[in-house]
């Protein structure tokens, strides 16, 4: 709940992500002739931590079709149609502690040039986060259960253990992912926005 967030920056980014979700949902429903104001849409968390939106009358939108993220005062949201799944992650580019990188990145995901490439370090983290959100697991799975091995300078997705089990439960839909670096218009650190998406198995 926003009133529990004592740091102003965290409060702003929490609100920003939810406002982005409400605007996206409003636009989506407007295409079908339903006009909803942001105040008529409530964004809440399910018991498993996944976000969902509650509409007037009690209808719920969620179950993998809504994803939120925030970082360093900024918020982002992704909404997809009921036949799809989505996960989004937004992170500020910054050096990561060596200990964290060793725990987060599997040997197959790492190359010597990444030691000083903070953009790629951050991108790898956002890729894992976005896929974990799409799978509905969060990081109840291990960091190495979601891997993006390097093939030259590109990456492919591999899933293991609990992440693989979650993917099996979804019917093994092909998962696509895309990352975009974004400069801060206020002159701060750039950010990486990653979206993972898939069509649900029919």
PDB file of C-alpha atoms in Angstrom:
ATOM      1  CA  UNK A   1       0.000   0.000   0.000  1.00  0.00           C
ATOM      2  CA  UNK A   2       1.369   3.423  -0.924  1.00  0.00           C
ATOM      3  CA  UNK A   3       0.975   4.877   2.582  1.00  0.00           C
ATOM      4  CA  UNK A   4       3.461   2.294   3.913  1.00  0.00           C
ATOM      5  CA  UNK A   5       6.226   3.536   1.604  1.00  0.00           C
ATOM      6  CA  UNK A   6       8.212   6.028   3.638  1.00  0.00           C
ATOM      7  CA  UNK A   7      10.753   6.986   0.971  1.00  0.00           C
ATOM      8  CA  UNK A   8       9.302   9.599  -1.399  1.00  0.00           C
ATOM      9  CA  UNK A   9      11.087   8.182  -4.465  1.00  0.00           C
ATOM     10  CA  UNK A  10       9.693   4.700  -3.794  1.00  0.00           C
ATOM     11  CA  UNK A  11       6.226   6.160  -3.332  1.00  0.00           C
ATOM     12  CA  UNK A  12       6.483   8.006  -6.664  1.00  0.00           C
ATOM     13  CA  UNK A  13       7.632   4.967  -8.626  1.00  0.00           C
ATOM     14  CA  UNK A  14       4.981   2.747  -6.990  1.00  0.00           C
ATOM     15  CA  UNK A  15       2.295   5.220  -8.090  1.00  0.00           C
ATOM     16  CA  UNK A  16       3.891   5.678 -11.537  1.00  0.00           C
ATOM     17  CA  UNK A  17       3.756   1.944 -12.327  1.00  0.00           C
ATOM     18  CA  UNK A  18       0.120   1.705 -11.277  1.00  0.00           C
ATOM     19  CA  UNK A  19      -0.880   4.840 -13.145  1.00  0.00           C
ATOM     20  CA  UNK A  20       0.798   3.440 -16.279  1.00  0.00           C
ATOM     21  CA  UNK A  21      -1.200   0.214 -15.846  1.00  0.00           C
ATOM     22  CA  UNK A  22      -4.462   2.107 -15.402  1.00  0.00           C
ATOM     23  CA  UNK A  23      -3.837   4.180 -18.515  1.00  0.00           C
ATOM     24  CA  UNK A  24      -3.025   1.093 -20.573  1.00  0.00           C
ATOM     25  CA  UNK A  25      -6.107  -0.707 -19.304  1.00  0.00           C
ATOM     26  CA  UNK A  26      -8.260   2.362 -19.956  1.00  0.00           C
ATOM     27  CA  UNK A  27      -6.969   2.530 -23.525  1.00  0.00           C
ATOM     28  CA  UNK A  28      -7.508  -1.203 -24.053  1.00  0.00           C
ATOM     29  CA  UNK A  29     -11.108  -1.137 -22.846  1.00  0.00           C
ATOM     30  CA  UNK A  30     -11.829   2.054 -24.752  1.00  0.00           C
ATOM     31  CA  UNK A  31     -11.162   0.112 -27.965  1.00  0.00           C
ATOM     32  CA  UNK A  32     -14.139  -2.050 -27.034  1.00  0.00           C
ATOM     33  CA  UNK A  33     -16.365   0.895 -26.184  1.00  0.00           C
ATOM     34  CA  UNK A  34     -15.907   0.846 -22.400  1.00  0.00           C
ATOM     35  CA  UNK A  35     -14.654   4.137 -20.989  1.00  0.00           C
ATOM     36  CA  UNK A  36     -12.984   3.903 -17.577  1.00  0.00           C
ATOM     37  CA  UNK A  37     -11.241   6.655 -15.648  1.00  0.00           C
ATOM     38  CA  UNK A  38      -8.027   5.762 -13.771  1.00  0.00           C
ATOM     39  CA  UNK A  39      -9.875   6.181 -10.455  1.00  0.00           C
ATOM     40  CA  UNK A  40     -12.326   3.459 -11.484  1.00  0.00           C
ATOM     41  CA  UNK A  41      -9.559   0.870 -11.834  1.00  0.00           C
ATOM     42  CA  UNK A  42      -7.932  -0.585  -8.723  1.00  0.00           C
ATOM     43  CA  UNK A  43      -4.509  -2.246  -9.001  1.00  0.00           C
ATOM     44  CA  UNK A  44      -3.884  -4.848  -6.298  1.00  0.00           C
ATOM     45  CA  UNK A  45      -1.695  -7.856  -5.627  1.00  0.00           C
ATOM     46  CA  UNK A  46      -2.925 -11.431  -5.590  1.00  0.00           C
ATOM     47  CA  UNK A  47      -1.835 -13.678  -2.690  1.00  0.00           C
ATOM     48  CA  UNK A  48       0.983 -15.007  -4.910  1.00  0.00           C
ATOM     49  CA  UNK A  49       2.254 -11.428  -5.462  1.00  0.00           C
ATOM     50  CA  UNK A  50       1.177 -11.117  -9.105  1.00  0.00           C
ATOM     51  CA  UNK A  51      -0.654  -7.872  -9.912  1.00  0.00           C
ATOM     52  CA  UNK A  52      -4.273  -7.728 -10.996  1.00  0.00           C
ATOM     53  CA  UNK A  53      -6.723  -4.962 -11.804  1.00  0.00           C
ATOM     54  CA  UNK A  54     -10.223  -4.751 -10.375  1.00  0.00           C
ATOM     55  CA  UNK A  55     -12.806  -2.989 -12.513  1.00  0.00           C
ATOM     56  CA  UNK A  56     -16.151  -1.430 -11.573  1.00  0.00           C
ATOM     57  CA  UNK A  57     -18.586  -4.203 -10.720  1.00  0.00           C
ATOM     58  CA  UNK A  58     -15.801  -6.448  -9.413  1.00  0.00           C
ATOM     59  CA  UNK A  59     -14.444  -7.912 -12.663  1.00  0.00           C
ATOM     60  CA  UNK A  60     -10.751  -8.802 -12.408  1.00  0.00           C
ATOM     61  CA  UNK A  61      -8.018  -8.492 -15.043  1.00  0.00           C
ATOM     62  CA  UNK A  62      -4.794 -10.352 -14.377  1.00  0.00           C
ATOM     63  CA  UNK A  63      -3.658 -13.960 -14.501  1.00  0.00           C
ATOM     64  CA  UNK A  64      -0.474 -13.134 -16.393  1.00  0.00           C
ATOM     65  CA  UNK A  65      -1.913 -10.347 -18.558  1.00  0.00           C
ATOM     66  CA  UNK A  66      -0.667  -7.469 -16.356  1.00  0.00           C
ATOM     67  CA  UNK A  67       2.899  -6.787 -15.236  1.00  0.00           C
ATOM     68  CA  UNK A  68       4.428  -3.880 -13.296  1.00  0.00           C
ATOM     69  CA  UNK A  69       7.945  -2.683 -12.556  1.00  0.00           C
ATOM     70  CA  UNK A  70       9.658   0.357 -11.096  1.00  0.00           C
ATOM     71  CA  UNK A  71      13.186   1.601 -10.553  1.00  0.00           C
ATOM     72  CA  UNK A  72      14.873   4.756  -9.327  1.00  0.00           C
ATOM     73  CA  UNK A  73      11.737   6.900  -9.296  1.00  0.00           C
ATOM     74  CA  UNK A  74      10.293   5.550 -12.583  1.00  0.00           C
ATOM     75  CA  UNK A  75       7.447   3.107 -13.160  1.00  0.00           C
ATOM     76  CA  UNK A  76       6.402   0.921 -16.088  1.00  0.00           C
ATOM     77  CA  UNK A  77       3.537  -1.428 -16.908  1.00  0.00           C
ATOM     78  CA  UNK A  78       2.612  -3.920 -19.617  1.00  0.00           C
ATOM     79  CA  UNK A  79      -0.867  -5.190 -20.452  1.00  0.00           C
ATOM     80  CA  UNK A  80      -1.720  -7.901 -22.966  1.00  0.00           C
ATOM     81  CA  UNK A  81      -4.804  -9.657 -24.299  1.00  0.00           C
ATOM     82  CA  UNK A  82      -6.259 -12.651 -22.386  1.00  0.00           C
ATOM     83  CA  UNK A  83      -4.742 -15.081 -24.921  1.00  0.00           C
ATOM     84  CA  UNK A  84      -1.204 -13.931 -24.058  1.00  0.00           C
ATOM     85  CA  UNK A  85       1.223 -13.662 -21.135  1.00  0.00           C
ATOM     86  CA  UNK A  86       3.562 -10.786 -20.303  1.00  0.00           C
ATOM     87  CA  UNK A  87       6.335  -9.896 -17.876  1.00  0.00           C
ATOM     88  CA  UNK A  88       8.118  -6.538 -17.651  1.00  0.00           C
ATOM     89  CA  UNK A  89      11.164  -5.288 -15.770  1.00  0.00           C
ATOM     90  CA  UNK A  90      12.703  -1.831 -15.525  1.00  0.00           C
ATOM     91  CA  UNK A  91      16.139  -1.347 -13.954  1.00  0.00           C
ATOM     92  CA  UNK A  92      18.571   1.544 -13.727  1.00  0.00           C
ATOM     93  CA  UNK A  93      21.981   0.883 -15.287  1.00  0.00           C
ATOM     94  CA  UNK A  94      24.561   0.736 -12.516  1.00  0.00           C
ATOM     95  CA  UNK A  95      27.581  -1.360 -11.498  1.00  0.00           C
ATOM     96  CA  UNK A  96      26.499  -4.534  -9.695  1.00  0.00           C
ATOM     97  CA  UNK A  97      28.424  -5.994  -6.769  1.00  0.00           C
ATOM     98  CA  UNK A  98      30.746  -8.849  -7.749  1.00  0.00           C
ATOM     99  CA  UNK A  99      29.079 -11.146  -5.219  1.00  0.00           C
ATOM    100  CA  UNK A 100      25.644 -10.482  -6.699  1.00  0.00           C
ATOM    101  CA  UNK A 101      26.880 -11.064 -10.256  1.00  0.00           C
ATOM    102  CA  UNK A 102      28.437 -14.393  -9.271  1.00  0.00           C
ATOM    103  CA  UNK A 103      25.142 -15.558  -7.741  1.00  0.00           C
ATOM    104  CA  UNK A 104      22.926 -14.123 -10.497  1.00  0.00           C
ATOM    105  CA  UNK A 105      24.839 -15.030 -13.683  1.00  0.00           C
ATOM    106  CA  UNK A 106      25.570 -18.625 -14.705  1.00  0.00           C
ATOM    107  CA  UNK A 107      28.916 -19.259 -16.423  1.00  0.00           C
ATOM    108  CA  UNK A 108      27.118 -19.722 -19.754  1.00  0.00           C
ATOM    109  CA  UNK A 109      25.665 -16.210 -19.442  1.00  0.00           C
ATOM    110  CA  UNK A 110      28.938 -14.467 -18.684  1.00  0.00           C
ATOM    111  CA  UNK A 111      31.860 -13.201 -20.757  1.00  0.00           C
ATOM    112  CA  UNK A 112      34.952 -11.263 -19.728  1.00  0.00           C
ATOM    113  CA  UNK A 113      33.795  -8.128 -21.575  1.00  0.00           C
ATOM    114  CA  UNK A 114      30.753  -7.955 -19.263  1.00  0.00           C
ATOM    115  CA  UNK A 115      32.990  -7.057 -16.304  1.00  0.00           C
ATOM    116  CA  UNK A 116      32.831  -3.406 -17.370  1.00  0.00           C
ATOM    117  CA  UNK A 117      29.620  -3.477 -19.435  1.00  0.00           C
ATOM    118  CA  UNK A 118      27.083  -2.253 -16.885  1.00  0.00           C
ATOM    119  CA  UNK A 119      24.366  -2.047 -19.545  1.00  0.00           C
ATOM    120  CA  UNK A 120      24.657  -5.767 -20.304  1.00  0.00           C
ATOM    121  CA  UNK A 121      24.878  -6.667 -16.606  1.00  0.00           C
ATOM    122  CA  UNK A 122      21.644  -4.767 -16.041  1.00  0.00           C
ATOM    123  CA  UNK A 123      20.022  -6.192 -19.163  1.00  0.00           C
ATOM    124  CA  UNK A 124      20.728  -9.759 -18.038  1.00  0.00           C
ATOM    125  CA  UNK A 125      19.085  -9.063 -14.705  1.00  0.00           C
ATOM    126  CA  UNK A 126      15.995  -7.541 -16.383  1.00  0.00           C
ATOM    127  CA  UNK A 127      15.702 -10.520 -18.737  1.00  0.00           C
ATOM    128  CA  UNK A 128      15.565 -12.919 -15.802  1.00  0.00           C
ATOM    129  CA  UNK A 129      13.079 -10.733 -13.895  1.00  0.00           C
ATOM    130  CA  UNK A 130      10.756 -10.306 -16.884  1.00  0.00           C
ATOM    131  CA  UNK A 131      10.646 -14.045 -17.604  1.00  0.00           C
ATOM    132  CA  UNK A 132      10.105 -14.869 -13.916  1.00  0.00           C
ATOM    133  CA  UNK A 133       7.114 -12.518 -13.926  1.00  0.00           C
ATOM    134  CA  UNK A 134       5.726 -14.039 -17.135  1.00  0.00           C
ATOM    135  CA  UNK A 135       6.019 -17.526 -15.620  1.00  0.00           C
ATOM    136  CA  UNK A 136       4.255 -16.293 -12.482  1.00  0.00           C
ATOM    137  CA  UNK A 137       7.055 -17.533 -10.230  1.00  0.00           C
ATOM    138  CA  UNK A 138       8.857 -14.334  -9.286  1.00  0.00           C
ATOM    139  CA  UNK A 139      12.171 -15.308  -7.775  1.00  0.00           C
ATOM    140  CA  UNK A 140      10.806 -18.252  -5.875  1.00  0.00           C
ATOM    141  CA  UNK A 141      12.885 -19.978  -8.574  1.00  0.00           C
ATOM    142  CA  UNK A 142      16.669 -19.870  -8.501  1.00  0.00           C
ATOM    143  CA  UNK A 143      18.613 -17.271 -10.481  1.00  0.00           C
ATOM    144  CA  UNK A 144      20.123 -20.074 -12.555  1.00  0.00           C
ATOM    145  CA  UNK A 145      16.732 -21.677 -13.282  1.00  0.00           C
ATOM    146  CA  UNK A 146      16.237 -18.885 -15.855  1.00  0.00           C
ATOM    147  CA  UNK A 147      19.311 -18.595 -18.066  1.00  0.00           C
ATOM    148  CA  UNK A 148      20.213 -16.551 -21.111  1.00  0.00           C
ATOM    149  CA  UNK A 149      23.409 -18.148 -22.491  1.00  0.00           C
ATOM    150  CA  UNK A 150      25.515 -15.996 -24.764  1.00  0.00           C
ATOM    151  CA  UNK A 151      25.802 -16.935 -28.420  1.00  0.00           C
ATOM    152  CA  UNK A 152      28.252 -14.354 -29.718  1.00  0.00           C
ATOM    153  CA  UNK A 153      26.626 -11.151 -28.509  1.00  0.00           C
ATOM    154  CA  UNK A 154      23.041 -12.470 -28.631  1.00  0.00           C
ATOM    155  CA  UNK A 155      21.218 -14.586 -26.052  1.00  0.00           C
ATOM    156  CA  UNK A 156      18.744 -17.446 -26.030  1.00  0.00           C
ATOM    157  CA  UNK A 157      16.460 -18.541 -23.177  1.00  0.00           C
ATOM    158  CA  UNK A 158      16.912 -21.794 -21.255  1.00  0.00           C
ATOM    159  CA  UNK A 159      14.719 -22.907 -18.333  1.00  0.00           C
ATOM    160  CA  UNK A 160      15.577 -25.398 -15.587  1.00  0.00           C
ATOM    161  CA  UNK A 161      14.087 -26.924 -12.436  1.00  0.00           C
ATOM    162  CA  UNK A 162      11.145 -24.909 -11.014  1.00  0.00           C
ATOM    163  CA  UNK A 163      11.145 -22.417 -13.900  1.00  0.00           C
ATOM    164  CA  UNK A 164      10.924 -25.317 -16.347  1.00  0.00           C
ATOM    165  CA  UNK A 165       8.081 -26.839 -14.314  1.00  0.00           C
ATOM    166  CA  UNK A 166       6.192 -23.524 -14.421  1.00  0.00           C
ATOM    167  CA  UNK A 167       6.709 -23.343 -18.198  1.00  0.00           C
ATOM    168  CA  UNK A 168       5.487 -26.946 -18.559  1.00  0.00           C
ATOM    169  CA  UNK A 169       2.334 -26.037 -16.591  1.00  0.00           C
ATOM    170  CA  UNK A 170       1.675 -23.222 -19.090  1.00  0.00           C
ATOM    171  CA  UNK A 171       1.969 -25.652 -22.012  1.00  0.00           C
ATOM    172  CA  UNK A 172       5.496 -24.590 -23.060  1.00  0.00           C
ATOM    173  CA  UNK A 173       4.556 -21.532 -25.137  1.00  0.00           C
ATOM    174  CA  UNK A 174       7.492 -19.974 -27.035  1.00  0.00           C
ATOM    175  CA  UNK A 175       8.737 -17.013 -24.951  1.00  0.00           C
ATOM    176  CA  UNK A 176       9.967 -13.930 -26.779  1.00  0.00           C
ATOM    177  CA  UNK A 177      11.884 -11.088 -25.172  1.00  0.00           C
ATOM    178  CA  UNK A 178      13.004  -7.609 -26.090  1.00  0.00           C
ATOM    179  CA  UNK A 179      15.164  -5.071 -24.239  1.00  0.00           C
ATOM    180  CA  UNK A 180      15.336  -1.333 -24.804  1.00  0.00           C
ATOM    181  CA  UNK A 181      17.879   1.072 -23.274  1.00  0.00           C
ATOM    182  CA  UNK A 182      16.324   4.402 -22.313  1.00  0.00           C
ATOM    183  CA  UNK A 183      18.145   7.624 -21.469  1.00  0.00           C
ATOM    184  CA  UNK A 184      16.906   9.613 -18.506  1.00  0.00           C
ATOM    185  CA  UNK A 185      15.497  12.925 -19.838  1.00  0.00           C
ATOM    186  CA  UNK A 186      16.504  14.526 -16.544  1.00  0.00           C
ATOM    187  CA  UNK A 187      20.145  13.583 -17.033  1.00  0.00           C
ATOM    188  CA  UNK A 188      20.264  10.684 -14.572  1.00  0.00           C
ATOM    189  CA  UNK A 189      21.445   7.133 -15.207  1.00  0.00           C
ATOM    190  CA  UNK A 190      19.970   5.340 -18.230  1.00  0.00           C
ATOM    191  CA  UNK A 191      17.530   2.471 -17.735  1.00  0.00           C
ATOM    192  CA  UNK A 192      16.869  -0.895 -19.347  1.00  0.00           C
ATOM    193  CA  UNK A 193      13.259  -1.858 -20.058  1.00  0.00           C
ATOM    194  CA  UNK A 194      12.715  -5.537 -20.874  1.00  0.00           C
ATOM    195  CA  UNK A 195       9.471  -7.205 -21.893  1.00  0.00           C
ATOM    196  CA  UNK A 196       8.955 -10.966 -22.115  1.00  0.00           C
ATOM    197  CA  UNK A 197       5.814 -12.167 -23.874  1.00  0.00           C
ATOM    198  CA  UNK A 198       4.178 -15.335 -25.109  1.00  0.00           C
ATOM    199  CA  UNK A 199       0.923 -16.595 -26.570  1.00  0.00           C
ATOM    200  CA  UNK A 200      -0.853 -18.999 -24.259  1.00  0.00           C
ATOM    201  CA  UNK A 201      -0.983 -22.574 -25.478  1.00  0.00           C
ATOM    202  CA  UNK A 202      -4.375 -23.255 -27.014  1.00  0.00           C
TER     203      UNK A 202
END
